Amino acid sequence: MDGLCYGGDYNPEQWPEEVWHEDVALMREAGVTLVTVGVFSWSSLEPSPGRFTFGWLDRVLDLLAAGGIKVNLATPTASPPPWFGLAHHDALPVTAGGTRLTHGSRDTYCVCAPPYREASVRVARALAERYRDHPALAMWHVHNEYGTWCHCDHVAAAFRDWLRARHGSLDALNDAWTTAFWSQSYADWDEIAPPRATQYLPNPAQSLDFRRFLSDATLDHYRAQKAVLRELTPDVPVTTNFVFGSWVPVNNWEWAGEVDLVAIDHYPDDRERAAEQTAFAADLARAWAGGRPWLLMEQAAGIVYTGTRMRAKRPGEIALHTVQHVARGSRGAMFFQWRASRGGSELWHGGMVPHAGPDSRIFREIRDLGRLLPRLAEVEGGVLADVAILWDPESWWALEAPGLPSQEARYLDALHQAHRVLWHGGVTAGFAHPSGELSPYRVVLVPSLYLVSDATARALTAYVEQGGTLVVSFFSGVADEHARVRLGGHPGALRDLLGIRVEEFLPLDEPVTIRPHGDDGPPTINGSIWSERVELRGATALASYEGGDLDGLPAITRHRHGAGRAFYVSTRLDDDAYTAVLAAAGVPAEPVPAGVELVRRSGDGVNWLFALNHTAAEQEIAVTGTDLVTGASADDALRLAPGGFAVVRTRDVVVQPAITGYACGARGSATASQEDVKRREQ
Ligand code: GAL
């Protein structure tokens, strides 16, 4: 599609046919270009096994085509109809505790159950055969937010096959899982089960392998549908919408290589941190997309359920958050959903057309956004980011295991802090996978990377030897890929690189005092949650513990290695202290007013500066160029209204390289390109 995609999930099956005509008229008024149709329409499409009722969908697609609106046609497999569960009891998911769930919500399926696999492929084929030549068809949207867990016997059988392929022999599996502990040694593959509810602590390596398996098994279900869609419509892109959350057993780095366009859903759940969370999600999507365009497939137009209560979006926030996504490479903005439902489980979730109808603040904001987006369509090219954060879902999964030294040392907290500190410092962050290409980045942050394989340790070492700067934080590199501790002192995989040896971990109940060395900066700072007994083995101490069991021992270190430097932070710092460490590592905060976000894009001879004001006061930034939002020229300076934004086509100096590729994928599909750092003055 030319231009930016704009629209949302459109669920006409919830409405009488006369409403469809109003829908298309309103979509045109709002500048909608693309709608996702049919995500949850399986029971309307196949009301009984093998009997398809396409008439209504024919009419919907014809209406949309006549209105000039393209369709992102969904396969409805995220919500099997009632008949399916009744006919195929064995295809309903089973919890770890052994409860078989019933139909009544959505996502009641098991991706390993043969009847579900067959029914999914059958409905995908029927849709593709029917609509392969329909003029509205622009893209396939397989399923919805893959992420359902199951522990049934089909899963157990598939898990065993997966384990055979991964470990080769039972001896290797027993060794990898350390099954000698607590008498868990397996003598036959059939003895192995998914990690179902058990008496006390489960085996961490078994739980980790299960999450890896679930990601692969789910991906297999996606691939089966994609194969059918490819066969029948080779030129139509296929995607699915990624969602990021602790319940999602999907390794997005690996999945990203399987979609033609990375698409994410994003629902910030903390009103005060919504802008920060939006930047985080969009930076992740950009990384998964390997620097290629991606798409914000869902966001909320109004009120959104956050798990405990409903949150409304503030006036102007719909556009502000959308522009944050576009700044980071989204080729548009889509919503859940077009029209707020009048009943059903999510009746109170906002829509682009709210319950109040088009005469509403929300619809007016939607219409204004529809007019704005075409003005931003010219923006292409890489997002300028030369600092990356290492993001490894397997380390995350491993750190979620019970039985670790501290349940407070949470991977996502560490990851979010790294991003937050950069974001507040005005630094646009990239994300990279440990096996990805790191050379485009000047500095790489490594928050709590618990699992480090030998290959990752070699890659990180090579990165530093060649001149890179690494900032590693506590509880990194201590375990191998089977979640087994590396012996001989921590952080086993990174000891030499960091020039330290950690003899023991000391999780903290109370904060501990740390005294930075050197004259600049605060006299003392605090460390919390975690501390370590660090011995210098070539590194220099930048700060030391003061008082307590570790009095006088190093807390923050720096080691010169090859042409680069490796920093180590052995405790959790607050954001200010972490910011100071980053400054020492060569990532100074940008001189922008607090609450103002800048993102730079660079295309072929053109640069764009996205400037977003997240404060309640007017702000001024230094820039010369043309604001695509208002059409006004800025000469040296531009004023941003409270909550306002500008997208300035500028000929200002660009001092960072245009990184157009990112480390993308655990399976070595990195597409990073290193460009020379050049000062482009026009
Ligand atoms: C998404 C989902 C949508 C809708 C939305 C509500 O995760 O894909 O179908 O449920 O959440 O926030």
XYZ file of C-alpha atoms and ligand atoms in Angstrom:
694
model
C 0.000 0.000 0.000
C 1.130 3.504 -0.686
C 1.242 5.852 2.256
C 0.563 4.984 5.844
C -2.049 2.401 6.810
C -4.846 3.760 8.921
C -7.772 1.846 10.362
C -8.514 -0.933 12.785
C -10.196 -4.234 13.523
C -13.556 -4.132 11.811
C -16.101 -6.619 13.145
C -19.234 -6.111 11.024
C -20.640 -9.467 12.121
C -21.553 -7.742 15.392
C -23.835 -5.261 13.616
C -26.924 -5.254 11.370
C -26.210 -4.692 7.709
C -27.485 -1.116 7.588
C -24.728 -0.105 10.012
C -22.122 -1.335 7.503
C -23.062 1.444 5.102
C -22.628 4.048 7.791
C -19.329 2.397 8.730
C -17.876 2.773 5.263
C -19.093 6.383 5.018
C -17.501 7.185 8.384
C -14.300 5.361 7.473
C -14.006 7.523 4.391
C -14.634 10.616 6.470
C -11.901 9.513 8.883
C -9.390 8.742 6.146
C -9.318 5.013 6.916
C -7.316 3.030 4.349
C -7.079 -0.476 5.815
C -9.286 -2.574 8.071
C -8.684 -5.965 9.635
C -11.767 -8.063 8.992
C -12.852 -11.369 10.444
C -10.444 -11.848 13.365
C -13.093 -13.464 15.545
C -15.672 -14.459 12.962
C -15.239 -18.228 12.798
C -18.741 -19.002 14.052
C -20.202 -16.615 11.466
C -18.087 -18.120 8.687
C -18.432 -21.796 9.544
C -21.536 -22.165 11.736
C -21.306 -25.951 11.568
C -18.408 -28.194 10.599
C -17.487 -27.725 6.935
C -20.509 -25.514 6.130
C -19.251 -22.092 5.113
C -21.436 -19.013 4.977
C -19.483 -16.437 3.039
C -22.418 -14.315 1.808
C -22.147 -11.681 4.534
C -18.380 -11.410 4.136
C -18.725 -11.105 0.351
C -20.985 -8.116 0.866
C -18.684 -6.541 3.471
C -15.611 -6.853 1.261
C -17.503 -5.522 -1.777
C -18.686 -2.524 0.224
C -15.172 -1.809 1.451
C -13.714 -2.193 -2.044
C -16.301 0.206 -3.407
C -15.312 2.660 -0.682
C -11.637 2.399 -1.620
C -10.720 0.694 1.666
C -8.293 -2.206 1.672
C -8.700 -5.317 3.786
C -6.285 -7.086 6.057
C -8.203 -10.350 6.006
C -7.898 -12.420 9.148
C -8.059 -16.147 9.598
C -10.422 -16.604 12.553
C -8.500 -19.323 14.341
C -8.014 -17.460 17.626
C -11.607 -18.209 18.567
C -12.974 -21.584 17.503
C -16.792 -21.783 17.498
C -18.823 -23.673 20.109
C -19.312 -26.750 17.881
C -15.571 -27.182 17.641
C -14.961 -27.697 21.350
C -17.963 -30.011 21.635
C -16.785 -32.128 18.716
C -13.132 -32.085 19.701
C -12.852 -32.111 23.422
C -9.199 -33.099 23.109
C -8.422 -29.842 21.273
C -9.396 -27.646 24.226
C -6.434 -26.403 26.264
C -5.418 -27.933 29.575
C -3.876 -25.833 32.334
C -0.741 -26.846 34.219
C -3.078 -27.948 37.027
C -4.905 -30.341 34.720
C -8.125 -28.393 34.189
C -9.453 -28.647 30.662
C -10.830 -25.241 29.722
C -14.142 -24.907 27.964
C -15.466 -22.689 25.248
C -16.931 -19.417 26.499
C -14.196 -16.863 26.006
C -11.628 -16.933 23.207
C -8.328 -18.713 22.563
C -9.668 -22.085 23.658
C -7.524 -24.341 21.514
C -4.368 -26.389 21.622
C -1.984 -25.760 18.733
C -0.741 -29.351 18.960
C -4.175 -30.994 18.705
C -4.627 -32.530 15.224
C -8.348 -31.591 14.923
C -7.517 -27.947 15.619
C -4.634 -27.966 13.159
C -6.899 -29.457 10.488
C -9.804 -27.094 11.134
C -7.461 -24.076 11.101
C -5.908 -24.941 7.781
C -9.320 -25.772 6.329
C -10.844 -22.412 7.220
C -7.712 -20.559 6.022
C -7.883 -22.424 2.699
C -11.584 -21.726 2.296
C -10.990 -17.994 2.839
C -8.065 -17.868 0.439
C -9.946 -19.779 -2.252
C -12.891 -17.465 -1.906
C -11.108 -14.107 -1.775
C -7.821 -14.690 -3.590
C -8.842 -12.306 -6.390
C -10.906 -9.868 -4.382
C -9.811 -6.294 -5.098
C -9.992 -5.334 -1.399
C -7.538 -8.014 -0.259
C -4.246 -6.358 0.720
C -2.811 -8.548 3.459
C -3.439 -11.705 5.495
C -3.700 -11.468 9.251
C -3.229 -14.983 10.598
C -4.891 -15.686 13.931
C -4.650 -13.106 16.718
C -1.938 -12.590 19.307
C -0.602 -16.128 19.462
C 0.066 -17.038 23.065
C -2.089 -19.835 24.431
C -0.519 -22.397 26.741
C -1.575 -26.004 26.936
C -0.310 -28.998 28.908
C -2.432 -31.782 27.384
C -1.310 -35.159 26.085
C -1.000 -33.892 22.486
C 1.386 -31.281 23.830
C 3.281 -33.908 25.821
C 3.819 -35.992 22.675
C 4.936 -32.999 20.620
C 7.194 -31.813 23.450
C 8.959 -35.193 23.484
C 9.553 -35.022 19.733
C 10.912 -31.517 20.113
C 13.197 -32.622 22.964
C 14.503 -35.566 20.913
C 15.431 -33.151 18.137
C 17.039 -30.685 20.542
C 18.970 -33.036 22.801
C 19.468 -36.102 20.608
C 19.586 -38.604 23.447
C 18.142 -39.133 26.891
C 21.641 -38.954 28.341
C 22.091 -35.495 26.883
C 18.690 -34.402 28.161
C 19.334 -35.760 31.645
C 22.615 -33.902 31.689
C 21.148 -30.634 30.361
C 18.280 -30.752 32.848
C 20.474 -31.916 35.761
C 17.899 -34.616 36.474
C 20.211 -36.342 38.942
C 18.926 -33.747 41.392
C 15.786 -34.962 43.208
C 15.735 -38.283 41.386
C 14.354 -36.988 38.106
C 16.483 -39.027 35.663
C 14.479 -40.189 32.667
C 14.938 -43.744 31.410
C 12.366 -43.486 28.606
C 11.143 -40.548 26.501
C 7.576 -41.411 27.421
C 8.303 -40.557 31.038
C 8.746 -36.890 30.121
C 5.785 -34.540 30.458
C 5.228 -30.799 30.166
C 5.890 -28.967 33.443
C 2.492 -29.648 34.965
C 1.516 -28.673 38.496
C 3.815 -30.355 40.939
C 4.534 -30.535 44.629
C 7.342 -28.005 45.024
C 9.919 -26.259 42.814
C 9.812 -27.486 39.206
C 12.948 -28.265 37.213
C 14.098 -24.912 35.739
C 15.661 -26.424 32.605
C 12.467 -28.361 31.873
C 10.385 -25.181 32.264
C 12.754 -23.240 30.015
C 12.731 -25.895 27.302
C 8.938 -25.994 27.523
C 8.687 -22.288 26.761
C 11.094 -22.695 23.847
C 9.007 -25.600 22.624
C 5.730 -23.689 22.951
C 7.128 -20.852 20.855
C 8.129 -23.326 18.139
C 4.901 -25.328 18.322
C 2.820 -22.186 18.017
C 4.971 -20.962 15.167
C 4.305 -24.246 13.424
C 0.586 -23.582 13.588
C 1.140 -20.148 12.050
C 3.375 -21.616 9.346
C 0.753 -24.195 8.357
C -1.759 -21.430 7.654
C 0.820 -19.243 5.984
C 1.742 -22.082 3.600
C -1.843 -22.352 2.393
C -2.211 -18.603 1.979
C 1.108 -18.410 0.098
C 0.104 -21.246 -2.177
C -3.151 -19.563 -3.181
C -2.123 -15.893 -2.994
C 1.648 -15.761 -3.557
C 1.712 -11.978 -3.825
C -0.291 -11.099 -0.722
C 1.809 -10.416 2.389
C 1.109 -12.532 5.447
C 1.487 -11.433 9.048
C 0.196 -11.948 12.554
C -0.007 -9.440 15.376
C 2.640 -9.788 18.083
C 1.821 -8.985 21.654
C 4.349 -8.681 24.397
C 3.574 -9.883 27.885
C 4.739 -12.345 30.486
C 2.025 -14.834 29.492
C 3.184 -14.958 25.873
C 5.402 -17.971 25.126
C 6.625 -16.592 21.823
C 10.172 -15.715 20.860
C 9.493 -12.711 18.666
C 13.044 -12.610 17.317
C 12.467 -15.978 15.710
C 8.919 -15.260 14.655
C 9.910 -11.996 12.997
C 11.630 -13.923 10.231
C 8.328 -15.651 9.397
C 6.115 -12.630 8.832
C 6.200 -10.410 5.773
C 5.587 -7.389 7.950
C 6.186 -7.224 11.683
C 2.983 -6.080 13.372
C 2.503 -5.351 17.062
C -0.364 -4.527 19.366
C 0.300 -2.027 22.079
C -1.745 -1.041 25.082
C 0.203 1.004 27.638
C -1.036 0.058 31.096
C 0.427 2.879 33.147
C -1.052 6.226 32.402
C 1.865 8.230 33.768
C 4.378 6.112 31.887
C 2.363 5.631 28.704
C 4.759 7.606 26.485
C 7.770 5.751 27.831
C 6.006 2.407 27.354
C 5.033 3.380 23.829
C 8.638 4.172 22.927
C 9.740 0.854 24.415
C 7.205 -1.156 22.399
C 7.956 0.696 19.172
C 11.717 0.289 19.596
C 11.199 -3.450 20.093
C 9.039 -3.682 16.983
C 11.665 -1.840 14.971
C 14.309 -4.249 16.180
C 12.203 -7.313 15.353
C 11.594 -5.848 11.914
C 15.334 -5.626 11.361
C 15.059 -1.963 10.461
C 12.384 -2.611 7.829
C 8.979 -0.954 8.132
C 6.578 -2.498 10.613
C 2.998 -1.780 11.586
C 1.192 -0.853 14.762
C -1.703 -3.254 14.293
C -3.691 -2.438 17.422
C -3.916 0.327 19.967
C -6.849 1.758 21.894
C -8.764 4.763 20.652
C -10.331 5.409 24.018
C -10.829 3.550 27.199
C -8.718 0.448 27.678
C -8.856 -2.365 30.177
C -5.536 -2.638 31.991
C -6.195 -5.661 34.152
C -7.652 -3.917 37.160
C -9.545 -0.934 35.877
C -10.372 1.023 32.770
C -8.106 3.862 31.690
C -9.261 6.588 29.376
C -6.908 8.283 26.931
C -6.376 11.948 27.526
C -7.344 14.419 24.797
C -4.600 14.469 22.179
C -3.000 11.227 23.332
C -4.311 9.168 20.427
C -2.285 11.270 17.998
C 0.713 11.730 20.291
C 1.179 7.987 20.806
C 0.555 7.277 17.138
C 3.269 9.709 16.100
C 5.672 8.065 18.556
C 5.111 4.796 16.693
C 5.430 6.385 13.266
C 8.637 8.106 14.382
C 10.115 4.678 15.072
C 9.172 3.166 11.752
C 5.523 2.105 11.917
C 3.948 2.422 8.483
C 0.689 3.523 9.973
C -1.629 3.163 12.909
C -4.398 0.676 13.475
C -6.775 0.304 16.393
C -8.827 -2.249 18.226
C -11.538 -1.706 17.156
C -13.415 0.349 14.605
C -16.769 0.490 16.427
C -17.089 -0.066 20.167
C -19.177 -3.201 20.778
C -22.553 -2.872 22.465
C -22.223 -6.236 24.178
C -19.804 -9.106 24.544
C -16.790 -9.460 26.769
C -15.058 -6.249 25.719
C -18.072 -3.983 25.477
C -16.348 -1.248 27.462
C -13.192 -1.202 25.385
C -12.938 1.974 23.343
C -13.500 2.123 19.608
C -12.662 4.603 16.848
C -16.411 5.145 16.773
C -17.341 5.120 20.463
C -20.735 4.239 21.936
C -21.603 7.930 21.733
C -21.253 7.754 17.950
C -19.336 10.010 15.559
C -20.430 13.174 17.367
C -17.754 12.687 19.974
C -14.313 13.899 20.947
C -12.820 10.513 20.164
C -14.162 10.311 16.640
C -13.102 13.896 15.967
C -9.565 13.023 17.105
C -9.658 9.918 14.898
C -10.767 12.003 11.928
C -8.044 14.586 12.555
C -5.438 11.851 12.788
C -6.684 10.450 9.482
C -6.013 13.843 7.923
C -2.585 14.150 9.506
C -1.080 10.782 8.605
C -0.858 11.318 4.820
C 1.329 14.353 5.557
C 3.834 12.083 7.330
C 3.945 9.452 4.596
C 7.096 10.883 3.021
C 9.158 9.867 6.057
C 11.296 6.866 5.219
C 14.734 5.622 6.057
C 16.501 4.489 9.170
C 15.921 5.625 12.710
C 19.156 7.006 14.078
C 20.200 4.951 17.079
C 23.711 3.946 17.976
C 23.050 2.598 21.463
C 21.443 -0.816 21.831
C 19.959 -2.870 24.631
C 20.443 -6.608 24.514
C 17.082 -8.326 24.701
C 16.910 -12.078 25.115
C 13.540 -13.737 25.801
C 15.241 -16.959 26.887
C 17.093 -15.151 29.680
C 13.799 -13.580 30.643
C 12.034 -16.930 30.778
C 14.873 -18.463 32.791
C 14.816 -15.572 35.261
C 11.124 -16.125 35.887
C 11.832 -19.501 37.473
C 11.145 -19.847 41.174
C 14.116 -20.756 43.355
C 16.460 -17.989 42.193
C 18.396 -15.935 44.761
C 15.973 -13.014 44.511
C 12.504 -12.812 43.038
C 13.020 -9.055 42.898
C 15.815 -9.320 40.342
C 13.368 -9.334 37.473
C 14.588 -9.314 33.900
C 11.845 -7.087 32.538
C 12.465 -4.514 35.266
C 16.124 -4.393 34.263
C 15.244 -4.187 30.577
C 12.709 -1.429 31.159
C 15.108 0.519 33.316
C 17.785 0.455 30.614
C 15.312 1.735 28.064
C 13.740 4.250 30.428
C 17.057 5.796 31.340
C 17.979 6.225 27.681
C 14.530 7.541 26.815
C 14.584 10.145 29.585
C 18.105 11.064 28.501
C 16.845 11.835 25.006
C 18.689 8.857 23.524
C 16.831 6.690 21.003
C 17.564 3.049 21.775
C 17.813 0.033 19.548
C 17.302 -3.525 20.767
C 19.569 -6.360 19.705
C 19.526 -10.107 20.175
C 22.666 -11.586 21.781
C 23.391 -13.534 18.606
C 22.761 -10.537 16.386
C 25.083 -8.035 14.801
C 26.302 -5.535 17.382
C 28.912 -3.671 15.372
C 26.573 -0.849 14.283
C 26.265 0.178 17.923
C 28.717 2.316 19.802
C 27.452 1.174 23.191
C 25.484 -1.944 24.130
C 23.633 -2.261 27.439
C 23.312 -5.763 28.857
C 20.667 -5.852 31.595
C 20.662 -9.044 33.713
C 21.489 -11.437 30.873
C 21.257 -14.528 33.048
C 21.807 -17.148 30.321
C 24.878 -16.705 28.179
C 25.943 -19.404 25.732
C 29.584 -19.803 24.730
C 28.735 -18.317 21.327
C 27.201 -15.226 22.932
C 30.200 -14.817 25.228
C 32.498 -14.938 22.187
C 30.364 -12.425 20.290
C 30.285 -9.964 23.193
C 34.031 -10.313 23.652
C 34.677 -9.714 19.948
C 32.426 -6.668 20.025
C 34.479 -5.099 22.829
C 37.806 -6.146 21.331
C 36.850 -4.315 18.172
C 36.157 -1.091 20.027
C 32.613 -1.434 21.360
C 31.525 -0.412 24.852
C 29.492 -2.838 26.917
C 27.588 -1.963 30.090
C 26.707 -5.216 31.837
C 24.493 -5.244 34.878
C 24.219 -7.680 37.777
C 23.310 -11.357 37.510
C 24.473 -11.598 33.893
C 26.432 -14.440 32.339
C 26.045 -16.743 35.317
C 24.252 -19.654 33.628
C 24.581 -21.560 30.367
C 21.785 -22.154 27.848
C 20.450 -25.024 29.990
C 20.142 -22.729 33.008
C 23.094 -24.472 34.696
C 25.488 -22.351 36.732
C 28.898 -21.706 35.188
C 31.493 -22.691 37.746
C 34.686 -21.096 39.012
C 33.284 -17.675 39.895
C 30.678 -15.428 38.341
C 29.864 -14.113 35.823
C 31.254 -17.294 34.340
C 30.789 -16.430 30.703
C 31.999 -12.845 31.005
C 34.668 -12.947 33.720
C 37.637 -12.325 31.442
C 35.842 -9.734 29.382
C 34.847 -7.785 32.490
C 38.154 -8.344 34.266
C 36.451 -9.402 37.482
C 35.550 -12.486 39.482
C 32.429 -12.623 41.640
C 32.633 -15.065 44.474
C 29.121 -14.766 45.848
C 25.829 -12.967 45.477
C 24.281 -11.095 48.380
C 20.635 -10.255 47.726
C 19.642 -7.193 49.754
C 16.744 -6.485 52.085
C 17.801 -2.877 52.556
C 19.563 -0.490 50.147
C 23.319 -0.346 50.446
C 25.594 2.684 50.153
C 28.039 2.982 47.293
C 30.803 5.550 47.082
C 31.826 6.592 43.577
C 35.540 7.231 43.121
C 36.651 10.474 41.532
C 35.773 14.052 42.190
C 32.713 14.506 39.975
C 29.254 13.338 40.798
C 27.430 12.685 44.058
C 29.418 11.614 47.141
C 27.325 8.450 47.574
C 24.604 6.582 45.750
C 22.402 3.631 46.657
C 22.279 0.088 45.420
C 19.228 -2.048 46.076
C 17.887 -5.609 45.738
C 21.204 -7.168 44.902
C 24.927 -6.980 45.634
C 27.955 -9.077 44.790
C 31.380 -9.789 46.232
C 33.494 -8.542 43.333
C 37.226 -9.113 43.020
C 39.214 -7.111 40.463
C 41.060 -9.214 37.885
C 42.274 -6.462 35.601
C 39.314 -4.091 35.882
C 39.321 -0.754 37.713
C 36.781 0.039 40.421
C 34.707 3.132 39.635
C 32.679 2.863 42.837
C 32.834 0.718 45.968
C 30.423 -0.569 48.579
C 30.531 1.354 51.826
C 29.692 -0.332 55.115
C 28.128 -3.730 55.543
C 29.585 -7.057 54.473
C 31.114 -5.702 51.288
C 32.704 -2.587 52.768
C 35.436 -1.263 50.468
C 34.867 -3.864 47.722
C 34.155 -2.848 44.113
C 30.546 -2.167 43.139
C 30.966 -0.683 39.653
C 33.948 -1.541 37.471
C 35.469 -0.765 34.098
C 37.784 -2.999 32.117
C 39.673 -2.040 28.986
C 39.694 -5.003 26.680
C 41.113 -4.856 23.153
C 40.050 -1.571 21.626
C 36.935 -1.282 23.777
C 35.674 -1.128 27.350
C 33.407 -3.301 29.446
C 31.612 -1.825 32.470
C 30.025 -3.899 35.222
C 27.347 -2.791 37.654
C 26.958 -5.315 40.475
C 23.821 -3.916 42.097
C 20.607 -2.246 41.057
C 21.145 1.489 40.749
C 18.438 4.087 40.693
C 17.834 5.818 37.370
C 20.077 8.812 38.117
C 23.033 6.669 39.096
C 22.515 4.409 36.088
C 22.437 7.530 33.905
C 25.780 8.569 35.378
C 27.306 5.175 34.547
C 26.045 5.512 30.987
C 27.604 8.959 30.748
C 30.925 7.439 31.859
C 30.443 4.815 29.158
C 30.029 7.530 26.542
C 26.258 7.940 26.437
C 25.618 11.424 27.739
C 22.027 12.597 28.022
C 20.980 14.800 25.115
C 20.458 18.462 25.913
C 16.666 18.402 25.454
C 14.073 19.690 27.894
C 12.757 16.980 30.240
C 9.667 15.357 28.778
C 10.534 16.244 25.206
C 11.235 13.269 22.970
C 13.309 13.568 19.819
C 13.642 10.840 17.194
C 15.756 11.344 14.103
C 15.209 9.609 10.791
C 17.488 9.797 7.831
C 16.595 8.919 4.258
C 18.219 9.590 0.961
C 19.581 13.073 1.447
C 16.694 14.086 3.707
C 16.446 14.063 7.475
C 13.403 14.274 9.678
C 13.203 15.233 13.286
C 10.206 13.981 15.265
C 9.743 16.169 18.335
C 7.076 15.236 20.883
C 6.202 17.247 23.924
C 4.997 14.985 26.730
C 4.787 17.847 29.228
C 1.938 20.147 30.173
C 3.981 23.225 29.279
C 5.029 24.781 26.000
C 8.555 23.746 24.975
C 11.060 24.996 22.472
C 13.558 22.969 20.486
C 16.358 24.046 18.183
C 15.735 23.011 14.585
C 15.485 24.506 11.119
C 13.187 23.068 8.485
C 9.553 22.500 7.567
C 7.065 21.031 9.978
C 5.008 18.449 8.088
C 2.279 18.669 10.723
C 1.477 22.355 10.252
C 3.336 23.159 7.031
C 5.089 26.006 8.881
C 8.794 26.772 8.556
C 11.033 26.688 11.572
C 14.049 28.912 11.567
C 16.469 27.887 14.315
C 13.694 27.163 16.808
C 10.278 25.542 17.006
C 7.653 25.830 19.709
C 5.750 22.737 20.773
C 2.378 23.173 22.455
C 1.715 21.146 25.636
C 1.151 17.570 24.442
C 2.010 18.710 20.926
C 4.388 17.365 18.324
C 6.145 18.302 15.137
C 7.754 16.352 12.324
C 10.365 18.573 10.775
C 11.934 17.893 7.413
C 15.333 19.294 8.093
C 18.699 19.827 6.542
C 20.326 20.061 9.943
C 23.548 18.250 10.613
C 23.202 14.545 11.296
C 25.969 13.323 13.529
C 25.040 9.686 13.891
C 25.178 7.006 11.249
C 21.889 5.997 9.714
C 21.552 2.491 11.034
C 19.052 0.856 8.762
C 19.589 -2.714 9.834
C 19.363 -4.335 13.239
C 20.339 -7.594 14.744
C 17.314 -9.658 13.950
C 16.901 -13.181 14.976
C 18.385 -15.913 17.004
C 18.823 -17.976 13.881
C 21.392 -15.752 12.319
C 19.287 -13.659 9.985
C 21.004 -10.461 11.026
C 20.806 -7.759 8.428
C 22.770 -5.072 10.174
C 24.864 -2.808 8.063
C 27.652 -0.728 9.443
C 27.807 2.666 7.917
C 30.640 5.016 8.511
C 29.922 7.675 11.030
C 29.675 10.704 8.881
C 28.774 14.281 9.323
C 26.307 15.106 6.664
C 25.964 18.816 6.081
C 23.741 20.096 3.316
C -5.829 -7.202 22.123
C -6.616 -8.159 21.252
C -7.911 -7.546 20.816
C -8.607 -6.927 21.984
C -7.706 -5.928 22.633
C -8.318 -5.225 23.812
O -4.842 -7.818 22.852
O -5.889 -8.547 20.118
O -8.716 -8.531 20.218
O -8.957 -7.925 22.892
O -6.563 -6.594 23.098
O -7.382 -4.406 24.461
